[in-house]
Coordinates of C-alpha atoms in Angstrom, one line a residue:
Chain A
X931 CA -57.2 16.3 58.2
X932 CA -55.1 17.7 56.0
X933 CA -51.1 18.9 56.2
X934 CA -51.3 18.0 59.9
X935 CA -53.8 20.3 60.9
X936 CA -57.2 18.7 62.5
X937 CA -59.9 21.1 60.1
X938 CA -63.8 20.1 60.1
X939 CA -66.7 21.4 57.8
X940 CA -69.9 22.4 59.0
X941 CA -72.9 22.4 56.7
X942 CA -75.7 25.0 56.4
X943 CA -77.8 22.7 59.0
X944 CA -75.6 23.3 62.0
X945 CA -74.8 27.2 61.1
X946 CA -77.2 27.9 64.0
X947 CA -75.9 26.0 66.5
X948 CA -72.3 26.6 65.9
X949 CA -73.1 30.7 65.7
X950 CA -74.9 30.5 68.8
X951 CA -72.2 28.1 70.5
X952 CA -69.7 30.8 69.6
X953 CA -71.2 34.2 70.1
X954 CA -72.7 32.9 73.6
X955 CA -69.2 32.2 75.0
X956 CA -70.2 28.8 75.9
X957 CA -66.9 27.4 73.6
X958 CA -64.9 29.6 75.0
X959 CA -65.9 28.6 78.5
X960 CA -65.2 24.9 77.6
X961 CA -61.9 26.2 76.4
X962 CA -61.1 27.9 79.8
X963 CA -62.0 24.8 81.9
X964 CA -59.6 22.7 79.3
X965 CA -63.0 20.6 78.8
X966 CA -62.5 21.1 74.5
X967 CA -60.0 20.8 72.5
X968 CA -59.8 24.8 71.0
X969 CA -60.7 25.6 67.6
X970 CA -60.7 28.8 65.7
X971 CA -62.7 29.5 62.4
X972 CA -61.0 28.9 59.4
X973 CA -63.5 30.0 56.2
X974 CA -66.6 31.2 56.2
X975 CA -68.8 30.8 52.9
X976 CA -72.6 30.6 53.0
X977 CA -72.3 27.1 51.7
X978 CA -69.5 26.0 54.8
X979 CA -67.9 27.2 57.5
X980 CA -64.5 25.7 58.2
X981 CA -63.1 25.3 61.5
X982 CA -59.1 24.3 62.3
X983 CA -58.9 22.8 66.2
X984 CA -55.7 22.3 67.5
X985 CA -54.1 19.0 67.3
X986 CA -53.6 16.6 69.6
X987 CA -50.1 14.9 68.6
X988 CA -51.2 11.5 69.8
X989 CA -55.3 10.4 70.1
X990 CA -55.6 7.4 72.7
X991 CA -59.0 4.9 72.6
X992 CA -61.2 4.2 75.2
X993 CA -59.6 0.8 75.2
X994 CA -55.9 1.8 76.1
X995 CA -57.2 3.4 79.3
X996 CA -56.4 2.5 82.6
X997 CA -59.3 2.2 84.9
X998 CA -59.3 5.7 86.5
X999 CA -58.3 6.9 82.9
X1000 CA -61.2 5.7 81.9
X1001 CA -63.6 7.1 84.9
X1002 CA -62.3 10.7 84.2
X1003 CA -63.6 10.3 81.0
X1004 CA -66.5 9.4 82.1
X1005 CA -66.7 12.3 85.1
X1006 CA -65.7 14.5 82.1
X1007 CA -68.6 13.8 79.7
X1008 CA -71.1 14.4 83.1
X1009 CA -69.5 17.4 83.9
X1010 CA -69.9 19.0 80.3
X1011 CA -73.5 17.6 79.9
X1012 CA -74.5 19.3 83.0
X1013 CA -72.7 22.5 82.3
X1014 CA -74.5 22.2 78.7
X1015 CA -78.0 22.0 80.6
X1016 CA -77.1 25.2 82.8
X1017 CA -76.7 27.3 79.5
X1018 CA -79.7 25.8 77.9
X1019 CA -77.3 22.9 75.4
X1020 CA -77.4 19.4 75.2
X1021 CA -74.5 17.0 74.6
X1022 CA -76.1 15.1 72.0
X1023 CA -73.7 12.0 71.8
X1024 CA -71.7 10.4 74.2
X1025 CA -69.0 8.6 72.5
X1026 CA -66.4 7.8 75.0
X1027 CA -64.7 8.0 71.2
X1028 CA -65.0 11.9 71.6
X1029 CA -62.1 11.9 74.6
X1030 CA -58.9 12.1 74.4
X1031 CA -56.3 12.8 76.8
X1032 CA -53.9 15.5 76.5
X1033 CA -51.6 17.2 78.6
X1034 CA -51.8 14.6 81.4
X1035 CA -55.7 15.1 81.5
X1036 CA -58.9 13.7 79.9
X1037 CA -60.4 16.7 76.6
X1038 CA -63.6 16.3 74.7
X1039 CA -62.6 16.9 71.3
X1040 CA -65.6 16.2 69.8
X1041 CA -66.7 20.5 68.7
X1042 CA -69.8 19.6 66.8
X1043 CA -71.5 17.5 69.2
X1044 CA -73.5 20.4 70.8
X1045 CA -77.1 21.1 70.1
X1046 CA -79.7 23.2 71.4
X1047 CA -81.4 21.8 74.8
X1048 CA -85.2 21.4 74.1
X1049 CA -87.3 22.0 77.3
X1050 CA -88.0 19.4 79.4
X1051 CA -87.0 16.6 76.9
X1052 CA -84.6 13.7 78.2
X1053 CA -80.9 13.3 77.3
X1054 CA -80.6 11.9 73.8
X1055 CA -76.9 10.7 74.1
X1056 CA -78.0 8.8 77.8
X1057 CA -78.0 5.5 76.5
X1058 CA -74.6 6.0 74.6
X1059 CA -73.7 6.9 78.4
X1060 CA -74.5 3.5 79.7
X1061 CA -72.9 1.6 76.7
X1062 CA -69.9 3.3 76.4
X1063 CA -68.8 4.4 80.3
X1064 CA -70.7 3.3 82.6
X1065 CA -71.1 -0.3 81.1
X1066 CA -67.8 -1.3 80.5
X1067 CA -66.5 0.5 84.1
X1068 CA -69.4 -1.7 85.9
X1069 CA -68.1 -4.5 84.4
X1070 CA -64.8 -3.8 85.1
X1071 CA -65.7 -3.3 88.9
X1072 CA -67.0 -6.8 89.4
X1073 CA -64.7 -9.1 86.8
X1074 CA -61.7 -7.2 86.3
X1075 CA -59.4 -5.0 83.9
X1076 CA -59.7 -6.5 80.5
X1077 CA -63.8 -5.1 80.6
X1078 CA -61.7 -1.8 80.0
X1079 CA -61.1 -3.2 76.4
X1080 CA -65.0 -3.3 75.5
X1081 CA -64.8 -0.9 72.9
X1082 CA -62.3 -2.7 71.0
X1083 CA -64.8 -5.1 70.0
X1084 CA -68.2 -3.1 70.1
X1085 CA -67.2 0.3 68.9
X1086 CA -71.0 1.4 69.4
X1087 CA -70.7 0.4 73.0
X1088 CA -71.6 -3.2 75.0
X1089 CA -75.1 -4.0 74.2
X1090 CA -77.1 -3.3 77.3
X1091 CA -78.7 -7.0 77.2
X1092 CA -75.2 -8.3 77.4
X1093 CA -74.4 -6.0 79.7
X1094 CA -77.5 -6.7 82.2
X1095 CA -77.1 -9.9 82.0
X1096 CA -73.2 -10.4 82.8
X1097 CA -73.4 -8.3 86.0
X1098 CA -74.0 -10.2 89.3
X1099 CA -77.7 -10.3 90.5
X1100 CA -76.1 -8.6 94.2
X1101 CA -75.6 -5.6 91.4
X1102 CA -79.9 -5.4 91.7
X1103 CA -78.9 -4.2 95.6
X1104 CA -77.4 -0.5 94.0
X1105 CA -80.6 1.5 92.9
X1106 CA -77.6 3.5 90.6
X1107 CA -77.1 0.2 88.7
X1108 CA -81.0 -1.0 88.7
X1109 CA -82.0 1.8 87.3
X1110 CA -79.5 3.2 84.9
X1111 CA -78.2 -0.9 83.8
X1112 CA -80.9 -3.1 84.4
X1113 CA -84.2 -1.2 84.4
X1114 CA -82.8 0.4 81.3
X1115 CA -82.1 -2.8 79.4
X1116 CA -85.5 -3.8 80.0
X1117 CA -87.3 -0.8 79.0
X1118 CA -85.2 -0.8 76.0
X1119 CA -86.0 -4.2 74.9
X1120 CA -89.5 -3.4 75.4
X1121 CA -89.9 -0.4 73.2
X1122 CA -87.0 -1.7 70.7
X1123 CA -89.8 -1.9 67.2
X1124 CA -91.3 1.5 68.5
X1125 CA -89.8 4.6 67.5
X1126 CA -92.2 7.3 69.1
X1127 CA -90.8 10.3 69.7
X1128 CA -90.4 11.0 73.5
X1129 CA -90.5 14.5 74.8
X1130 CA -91.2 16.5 77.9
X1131 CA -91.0 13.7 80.4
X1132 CA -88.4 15.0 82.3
X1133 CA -87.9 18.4 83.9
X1134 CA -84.1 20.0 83.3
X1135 CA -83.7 19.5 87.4
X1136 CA -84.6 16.2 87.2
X1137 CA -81.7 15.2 84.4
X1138 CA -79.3 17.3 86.3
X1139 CA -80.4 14.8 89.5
X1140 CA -79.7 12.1 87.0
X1141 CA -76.1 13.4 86.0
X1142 CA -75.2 14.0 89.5
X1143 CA -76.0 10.6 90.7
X1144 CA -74.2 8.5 88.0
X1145 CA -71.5 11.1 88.5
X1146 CA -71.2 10.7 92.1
X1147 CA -71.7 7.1 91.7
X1148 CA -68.9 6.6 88.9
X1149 CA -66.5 8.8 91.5
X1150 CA -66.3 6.0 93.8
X1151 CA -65.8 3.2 92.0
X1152 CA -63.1 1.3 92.3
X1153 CA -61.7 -1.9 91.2
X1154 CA -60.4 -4.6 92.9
X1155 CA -58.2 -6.7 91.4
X1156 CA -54.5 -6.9 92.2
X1157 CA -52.1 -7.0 88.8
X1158 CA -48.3 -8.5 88.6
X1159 CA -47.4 -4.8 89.0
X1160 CA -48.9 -3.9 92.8
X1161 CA -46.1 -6.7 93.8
X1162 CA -43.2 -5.2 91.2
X1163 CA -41.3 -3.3 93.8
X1164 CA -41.1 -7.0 95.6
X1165 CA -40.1 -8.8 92.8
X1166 CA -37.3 -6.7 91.3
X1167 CA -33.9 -8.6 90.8
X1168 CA -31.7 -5.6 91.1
X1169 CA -30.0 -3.7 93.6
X1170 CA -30.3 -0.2 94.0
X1171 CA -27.0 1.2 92.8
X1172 CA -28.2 -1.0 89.9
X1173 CA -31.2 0.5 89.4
X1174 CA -29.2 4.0 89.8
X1175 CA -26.8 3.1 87.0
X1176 CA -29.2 2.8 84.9
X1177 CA -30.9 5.5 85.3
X1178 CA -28.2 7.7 84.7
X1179 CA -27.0 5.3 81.3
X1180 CA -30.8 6.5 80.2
X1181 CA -30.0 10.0 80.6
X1182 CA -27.3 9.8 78.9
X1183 CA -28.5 8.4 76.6
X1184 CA -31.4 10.7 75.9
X1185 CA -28.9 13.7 75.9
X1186 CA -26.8 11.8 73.2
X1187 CA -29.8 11.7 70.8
X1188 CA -30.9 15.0 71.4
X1189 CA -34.0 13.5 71.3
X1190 CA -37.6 15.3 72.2
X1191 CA -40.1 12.8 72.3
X1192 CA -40.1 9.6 73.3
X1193 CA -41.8 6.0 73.5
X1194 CA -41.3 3.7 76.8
X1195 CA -42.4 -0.2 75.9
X1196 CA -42.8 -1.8 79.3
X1197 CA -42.5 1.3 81.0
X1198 CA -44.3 0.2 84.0
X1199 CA -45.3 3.5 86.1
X1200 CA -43.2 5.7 84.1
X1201 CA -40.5 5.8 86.6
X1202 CA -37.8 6.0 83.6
X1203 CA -39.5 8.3 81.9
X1204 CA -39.9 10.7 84.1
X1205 CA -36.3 11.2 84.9
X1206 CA -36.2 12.4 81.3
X1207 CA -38.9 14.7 81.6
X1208 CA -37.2 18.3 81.0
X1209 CA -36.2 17.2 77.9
X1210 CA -38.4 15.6 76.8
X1211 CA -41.5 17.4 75.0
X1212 CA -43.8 14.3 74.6
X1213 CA -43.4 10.6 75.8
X1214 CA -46.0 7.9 75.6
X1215 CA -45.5 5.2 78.4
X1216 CA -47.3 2.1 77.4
X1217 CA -47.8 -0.9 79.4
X1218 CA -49.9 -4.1 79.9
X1219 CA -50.0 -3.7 83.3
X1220 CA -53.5 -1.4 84.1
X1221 CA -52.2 -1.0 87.2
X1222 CA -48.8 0.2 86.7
X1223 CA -50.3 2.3 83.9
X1224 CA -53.1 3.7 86.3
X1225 CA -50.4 4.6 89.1
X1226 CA -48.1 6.3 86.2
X1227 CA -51.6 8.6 85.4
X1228 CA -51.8 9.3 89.3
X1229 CA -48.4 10.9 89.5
X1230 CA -48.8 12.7 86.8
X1231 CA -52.0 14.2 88.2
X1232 CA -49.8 14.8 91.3
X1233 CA -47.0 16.4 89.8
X1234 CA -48.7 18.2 86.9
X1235 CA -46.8 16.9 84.1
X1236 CA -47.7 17.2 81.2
X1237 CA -45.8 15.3 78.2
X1238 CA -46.5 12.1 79.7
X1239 CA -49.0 10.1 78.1
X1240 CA -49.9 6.3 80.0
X1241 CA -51.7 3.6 78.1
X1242 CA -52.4 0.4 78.4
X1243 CA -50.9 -1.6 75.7
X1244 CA -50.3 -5.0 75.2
X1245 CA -47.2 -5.3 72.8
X1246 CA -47.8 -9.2 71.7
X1247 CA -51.3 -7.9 70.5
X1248 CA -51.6 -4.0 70.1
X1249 CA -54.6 -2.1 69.1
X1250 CA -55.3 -2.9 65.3
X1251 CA -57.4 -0.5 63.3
X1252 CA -61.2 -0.5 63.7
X1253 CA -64.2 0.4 62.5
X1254 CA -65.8 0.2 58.8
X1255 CA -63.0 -0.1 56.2
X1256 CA -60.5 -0.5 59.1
X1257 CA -60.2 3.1 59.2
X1258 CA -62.3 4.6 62.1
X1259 CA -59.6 4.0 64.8
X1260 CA -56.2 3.7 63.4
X1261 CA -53.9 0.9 64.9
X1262 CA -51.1 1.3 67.4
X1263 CA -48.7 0.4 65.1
X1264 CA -49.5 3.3 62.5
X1265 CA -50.3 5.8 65.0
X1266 CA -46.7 5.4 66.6
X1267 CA -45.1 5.4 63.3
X1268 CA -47.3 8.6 62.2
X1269 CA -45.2 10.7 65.4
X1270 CA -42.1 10.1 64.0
X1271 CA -40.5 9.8 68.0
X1272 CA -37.2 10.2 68.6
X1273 CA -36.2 7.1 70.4
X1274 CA -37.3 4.1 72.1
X1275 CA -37.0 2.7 75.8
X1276 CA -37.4 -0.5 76.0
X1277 CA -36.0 -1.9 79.6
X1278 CA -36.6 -5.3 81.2
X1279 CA -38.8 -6.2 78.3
X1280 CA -37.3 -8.3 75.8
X1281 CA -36.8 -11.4 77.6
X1282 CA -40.8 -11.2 78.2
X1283 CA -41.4 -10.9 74.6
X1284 CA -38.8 -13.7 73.3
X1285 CA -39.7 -16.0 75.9
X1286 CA -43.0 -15.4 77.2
X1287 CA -44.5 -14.0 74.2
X1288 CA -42.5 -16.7 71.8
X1289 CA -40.9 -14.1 69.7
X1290 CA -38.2 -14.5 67.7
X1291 CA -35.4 -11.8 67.9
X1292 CA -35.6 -11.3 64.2
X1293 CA -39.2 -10.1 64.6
X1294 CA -38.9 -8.0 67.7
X1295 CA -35.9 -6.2 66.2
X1296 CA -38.1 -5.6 63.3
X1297 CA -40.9 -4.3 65.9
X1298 CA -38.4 -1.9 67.5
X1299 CA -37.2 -0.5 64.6
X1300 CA -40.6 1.0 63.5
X1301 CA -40.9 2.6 66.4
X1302 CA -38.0 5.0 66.6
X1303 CA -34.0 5.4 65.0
X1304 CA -33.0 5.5 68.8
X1305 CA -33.2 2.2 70.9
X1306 CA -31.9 1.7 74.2
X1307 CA -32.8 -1.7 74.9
X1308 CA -32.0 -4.0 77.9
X1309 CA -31.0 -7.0 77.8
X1310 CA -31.2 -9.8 80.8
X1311 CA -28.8 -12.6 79.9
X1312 CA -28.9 -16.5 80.6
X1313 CA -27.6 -15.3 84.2
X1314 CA -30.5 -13.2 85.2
X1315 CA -32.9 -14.9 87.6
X1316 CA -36.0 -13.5 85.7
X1317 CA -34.4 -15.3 82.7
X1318 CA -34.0 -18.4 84.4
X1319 CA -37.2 -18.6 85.9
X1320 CA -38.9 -17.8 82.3
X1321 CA -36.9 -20.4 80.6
X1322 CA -37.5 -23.2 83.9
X1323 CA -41.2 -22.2 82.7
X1324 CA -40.4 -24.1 78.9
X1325 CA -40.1 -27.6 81.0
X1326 CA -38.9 -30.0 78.3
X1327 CA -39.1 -27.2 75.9
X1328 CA -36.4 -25.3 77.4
X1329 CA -33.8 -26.5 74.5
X1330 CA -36.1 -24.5 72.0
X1331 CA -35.1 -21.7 73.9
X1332 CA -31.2 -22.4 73.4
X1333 CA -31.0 -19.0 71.2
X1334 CA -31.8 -16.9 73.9
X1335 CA -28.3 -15.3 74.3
X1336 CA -26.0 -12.1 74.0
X1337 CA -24.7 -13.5 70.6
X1338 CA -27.5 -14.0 68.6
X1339 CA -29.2 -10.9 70.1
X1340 CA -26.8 -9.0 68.3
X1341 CA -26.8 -11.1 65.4
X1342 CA -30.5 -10.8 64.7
X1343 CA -30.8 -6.9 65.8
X1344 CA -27.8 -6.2 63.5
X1345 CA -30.3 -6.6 60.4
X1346 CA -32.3 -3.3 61.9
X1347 CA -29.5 -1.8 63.7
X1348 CA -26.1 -0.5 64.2
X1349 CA -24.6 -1.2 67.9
X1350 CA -23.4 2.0 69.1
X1351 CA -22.8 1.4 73.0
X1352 CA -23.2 -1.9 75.1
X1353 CA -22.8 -1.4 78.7
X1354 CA -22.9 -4.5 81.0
X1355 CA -25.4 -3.2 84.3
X1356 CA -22.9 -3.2 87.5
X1357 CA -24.5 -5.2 90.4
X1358 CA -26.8 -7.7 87.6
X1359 CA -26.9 -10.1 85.0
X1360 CA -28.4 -7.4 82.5
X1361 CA -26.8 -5.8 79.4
X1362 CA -27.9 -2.4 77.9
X1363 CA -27.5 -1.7 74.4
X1364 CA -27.4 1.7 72.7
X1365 CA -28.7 1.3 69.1
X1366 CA -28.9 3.0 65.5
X1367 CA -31.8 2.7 62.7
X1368 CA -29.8 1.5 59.7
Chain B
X661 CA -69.6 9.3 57.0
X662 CA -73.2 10.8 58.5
X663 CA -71.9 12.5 61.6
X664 CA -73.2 11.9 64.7
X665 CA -76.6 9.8 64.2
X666 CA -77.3 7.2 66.1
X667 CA -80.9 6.1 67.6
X668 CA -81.1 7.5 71.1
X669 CA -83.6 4.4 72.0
X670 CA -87.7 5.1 73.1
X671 CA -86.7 3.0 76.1
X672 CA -83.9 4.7 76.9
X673 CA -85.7 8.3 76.8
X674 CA -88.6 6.6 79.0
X675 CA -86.4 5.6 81.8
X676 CA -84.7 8.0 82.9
X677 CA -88.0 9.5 84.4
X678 CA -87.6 6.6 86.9
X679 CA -83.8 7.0 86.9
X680 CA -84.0 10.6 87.7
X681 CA -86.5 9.9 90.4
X682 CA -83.9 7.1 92.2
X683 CA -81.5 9.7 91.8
X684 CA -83.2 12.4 93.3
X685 CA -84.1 10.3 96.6
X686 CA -80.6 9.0 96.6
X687 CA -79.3 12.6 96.4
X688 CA -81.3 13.8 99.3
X689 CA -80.6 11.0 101.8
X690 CA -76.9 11.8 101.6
X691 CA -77.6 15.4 101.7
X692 CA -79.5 14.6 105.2
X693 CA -76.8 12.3 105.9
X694 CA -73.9 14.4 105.8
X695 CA -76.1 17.4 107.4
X696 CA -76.7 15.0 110.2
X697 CA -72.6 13.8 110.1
X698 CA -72.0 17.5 110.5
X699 CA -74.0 18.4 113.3
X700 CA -72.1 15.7 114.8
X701 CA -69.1 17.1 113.8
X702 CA -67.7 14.5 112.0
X703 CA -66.2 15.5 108.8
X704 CA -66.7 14.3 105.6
X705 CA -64.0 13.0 103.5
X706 CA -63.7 15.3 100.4
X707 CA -62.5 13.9 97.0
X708 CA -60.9 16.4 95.1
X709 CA -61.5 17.3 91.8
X710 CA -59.7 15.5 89.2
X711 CA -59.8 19.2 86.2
X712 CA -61.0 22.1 88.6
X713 CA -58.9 21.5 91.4
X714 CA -55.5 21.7 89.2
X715 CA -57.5 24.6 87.1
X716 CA -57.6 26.6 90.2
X717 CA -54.1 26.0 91.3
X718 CA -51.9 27.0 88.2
X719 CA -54.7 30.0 87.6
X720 CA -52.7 31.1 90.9
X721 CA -49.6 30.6 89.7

C-alpha cells in the first residue's frame, strides 16, 4: 500500500494465470456480481505486473462479524468456488481473511487467489473451508456468539481436532457435519506425516455436489442464543418524546459539524445512525451486542444502504493487532484512527464503561478523543434508573463509585475537550454533551 | 511474506470423495422431496438470495 492506494505485484510465476483471468472475462464477471473488489493494471514490465484495486476505506476481520455476517461470507466464498469450477478455475485458498464487507455486503478482495482448475483433482483450499467458516459457525450454532471470535486467536483457522472434538456427539446425527467436521479430522490425523500428492479422485460434478451441500447446509443455520439486545426495546428507561428529542439533538448536531463520516460506540442496531444517513458518506456502527449488530446488517440488506458498516466490537477489549510482528491484522484502535472520521456518537454508553467496565473518566475521555474531533456523548446522571441499578450492582463498593457525576465528568473530559453544548434530555435523567478535540 | 501457501492436507484431499458422495445423496433426497411436496402442491419456502437478489433489483433500476 502506498499513498492510500491498495497496489499488488505479481511475479513472472503467476503472469499466466492473471493474463488468462483477465482476457477470459472471468474478473470482470466477478466484478459485475460485486463478488471482487475491482482492480485495474497499473505497470506492466516483463519482470512485474502491477495491479491498483480499489480501496476499501475500512477492512473488517472475520472476528467483528455478527453471525449472519459471518455466514455470507461463508455463502460468498462457495458461490465464487463454484462459479470458479464452471469456467475451469479453482479458488486456491479460503481465508475467511480474504472478505471484507463493503457497501453493506460481504467482497472477496483477495485478486490473486485464483489458479487454474486441474481436472478432476479435489479442492485445495477445502480444508481452509472447514477451519475458517464452517468451524467456527458450527461452533457458534451449538455454544454461542463468542465462537465468532475464533480467528482472533488462530488466525490459520480452529484446528479441526479441537474442533471435532468440542462439538456435541448429537452433531454425528448431520451426515453435513460427519463428513465435512468429523470424518475429516480423522482422515487428517491419519495422513498428517504423509505428504502424497492427491489427484483425480474427484470428478468436477462431484465437488460442485460438495459446494452445494455445505452451501445449502451453512444457509440454514441459525443460532440460538438470546443476547441483552433481543430484550432492549423492553428495557429502555425513556419515553418516546425522549427518545424523539434526541434524535433530533443528533441531527443537529451532525449538521453543525458538517461532518461526512462517522463512528457510533454502542450503537446497538444502528437506529441513530441511520437517521443520519444522507449525510453521511461512511459510518461504522460497532457494538458488543452480536445480536443488535446482526439486526443493524439485516436492515441494511433491507433497505440497501450502503455507508453503514456493523461490527461487533467490544470497547473494554477491542481487536489488537495480530499475526507475525503484530502486523497482519491491524488493531481497532489504529484502524479507526487511520480514517480520520469526523465525529463520534457515543449514546447510553458511558455509564457502562465507567461503571461496568471500571473505567475511569480520565481514560475514556482519552479513548474518545482518538476516535474523532466531534463527540456527542450522553450522559445518564446519578438519577437515571440504569445508573442506579449499575451502581446497587457495586454492593459495599458503591462509595468507590462516588465520582460518578456531572461535575467530574466535565472535569476529567475537559483535559481532551472543549464543552460546546450540554443539553439536559426532556422526559429523563440523561445529559447530552456536544464536544470539541482540543 | 510467501503469498498464499499453506498445506492443503492429504486427508483433507482424500475425504472429500466421501464428502461429495454424502452430499450427492443428500442433494437428491431433497430434490425428490420437494418434487414430491410439489405434486402435492405445497410450496416450498424460498430463501432469497443474500448478493443476486439485490443485484437483480437495482440492475432494474
Amino acid at each position: 500500500m502506498d499513498d492510500n492506494k491498495v497496489k499488488r505485484a505479481i511475479n513472472p510465476i503467476y503472469f499466466k494465470q492473471y493474463n488468462t483471468l483477465t482476457d477470459s472475462g472471468f474478473y470482470k464477471m466477478l466484478f459485475e456480481k460485486k463478488y471482487l473488489i475491482p482492480h485495474k493494471t497499473d505497470i506492466v514490465t516483463p519482470e512485474q505486473i502491477i495491479i491498483e484495486a480499489k480501496k476499501i476505506p475500512f477492512i473488517s476481520y472475520p472476528y467483528e462479524w455478527s453471525f449472519l455476517q459471518y455466514k455470507h461470507a461463508a455463502l460468498l466464498t462457495l458461490k465464487i468456488q463454484k462459479l470458479c469450477l464452471e469456467h475451469n478455475f479453482v479458488l486456491k485458498d479460503a481465508s475467511a481473511f480474504n472478505i471484507s464487507f463493503h457497501q453493506g455486503k460481504p467482497i472477496f478482495i483477495d485478486t490473486l487467489s485464483f489458479d487454474f482448475y486441474q481436472e478432476n483433482n479435489p479442492w485445495i483450499a477445502y480444508k481452509q473451508f472447514i477451519q475458517h467458516f464452517l468451524g467456527p459457525l458450527v461452533l457458534t450454532k451449538y455454544y454461542g456468539h463468542h465462537h465468532l471470535k475464533t480467528l482472533a486467536n488462530n488466525l490459520e483457522g480452529i484446528s479441526l481436532r479441537t474442533l471435532s472434538k468440542s462439538l456435541p456427539l448429537k452433531s454425528y446425527l448431520s451426515p453435513t457435519i460427519l463428513t465435512n467436521i468429523h470424518l475429516l479430522a480423522s482422515f487428517d490425523k491419519k495422513y498428517e506425516s504423509d505428504k502424497k500428492t492427491v489427484s483425480n479422485n474427484l470428478s468436477k460434478s462431484s465437488q460442485i455436489k460438495l459446494i452445494d451441500g455445505l452451501y445449502d447446509y451453512i444457509l440454514t443455520l441459525s443460532v440460538n442464543e438470546k443476547t441483552e439486545w433481543d430484550d432492549y426495546y423492553n428495557q429502555i428507561n425513556y419515553k418516546e418524546t425522549a427518545y424523539q428529542f434526541k434524535k433530533e439533538v443528533v441531527k443537529d448536531w451532525f449538521k453543525s459539524i458538517k461532518g461526512k463520516s462517522l463512528i457510533d460506540i454502542g450503537g446497538n442496531d444502528g437506529a441513530f445512525s441511520r437517521e443520519l444517513k444522507d449525510g453521511a458518506q461512511f459510518v461504522i456502527v460497532a457494538d458488543v451486542d452480536a445480536n443488535a449488530v446482526e439486526q443493524n446488517y439485516k436492515q441494511l440488506m433491507k433497505n440497501r444502504e450502503k455507508s453503514i458498516l456493523p461490527i461487533v466490537i467490544d470497547i473494554l477489549n477491542p481487536p489488537a493487532s495480530y499475526g507475525f510482528n503484530n502486523q497482519e491484522c491491524s488493531s481497532f484502535m489504529d484502524r479507526v484512527i487511520d480514517q480520520h472520521l469526523d465525529g463520534c456518537l457515543a449514546l447510553a454508553v458511558i455509564h457502562h464503561i465507567t461503571l461496568s467496565g471500571n473505567v475511569p473518566f480520565k481514560l475514556s475521555a482519552q479513548f474518545f478523543s482518538q476516535m474523532a474531533p466531534n463527540l456527542l456523548i450522553e450522559f445518564p446522571t446519578r438519577d437515571d434508573s440504569w445508573v442506579r441499578f449499575l451502581l446497587d450492582s457495586k454492593r459495599e463498593f458503591k462509595d468507590h463509585f462516588d465520582f460518578y457525576n456531572e461535575e467530574n465528568f466535565e472535569k476529567e473530559y475537559a483535559v481532551y475537550f472543549e464543552i460546546m453544548k450540554k443539553e439536559k434530555i426532556s422526559d429523563s435523567e440523561r445529559i447530552l454533551y456536544s464536544l470539541k478535540r482540543l | 511474506m510467501i503469498p498464499l501457501y499453506f498445506d492443503p492436507g492429504t486427508g483433507a484431499l482424500i475425504v472429500q470423495f466421501l464428502a461429495a458422495a454424502i452430499a450427492g445423496i443428500l442433494l437428491f433426497y431433497r430434490t425428490v422431496l420437494q418434487k414430491i411436496k410439489s405434486f402435492l402442491g405445497l410450496k416450498n419456502k424460498k430463501e432469497v438470495d443474500f448478493m443476486d437478489e439485490v443485484d437483480a433489483e437495482e440492475d432494474k433500476e
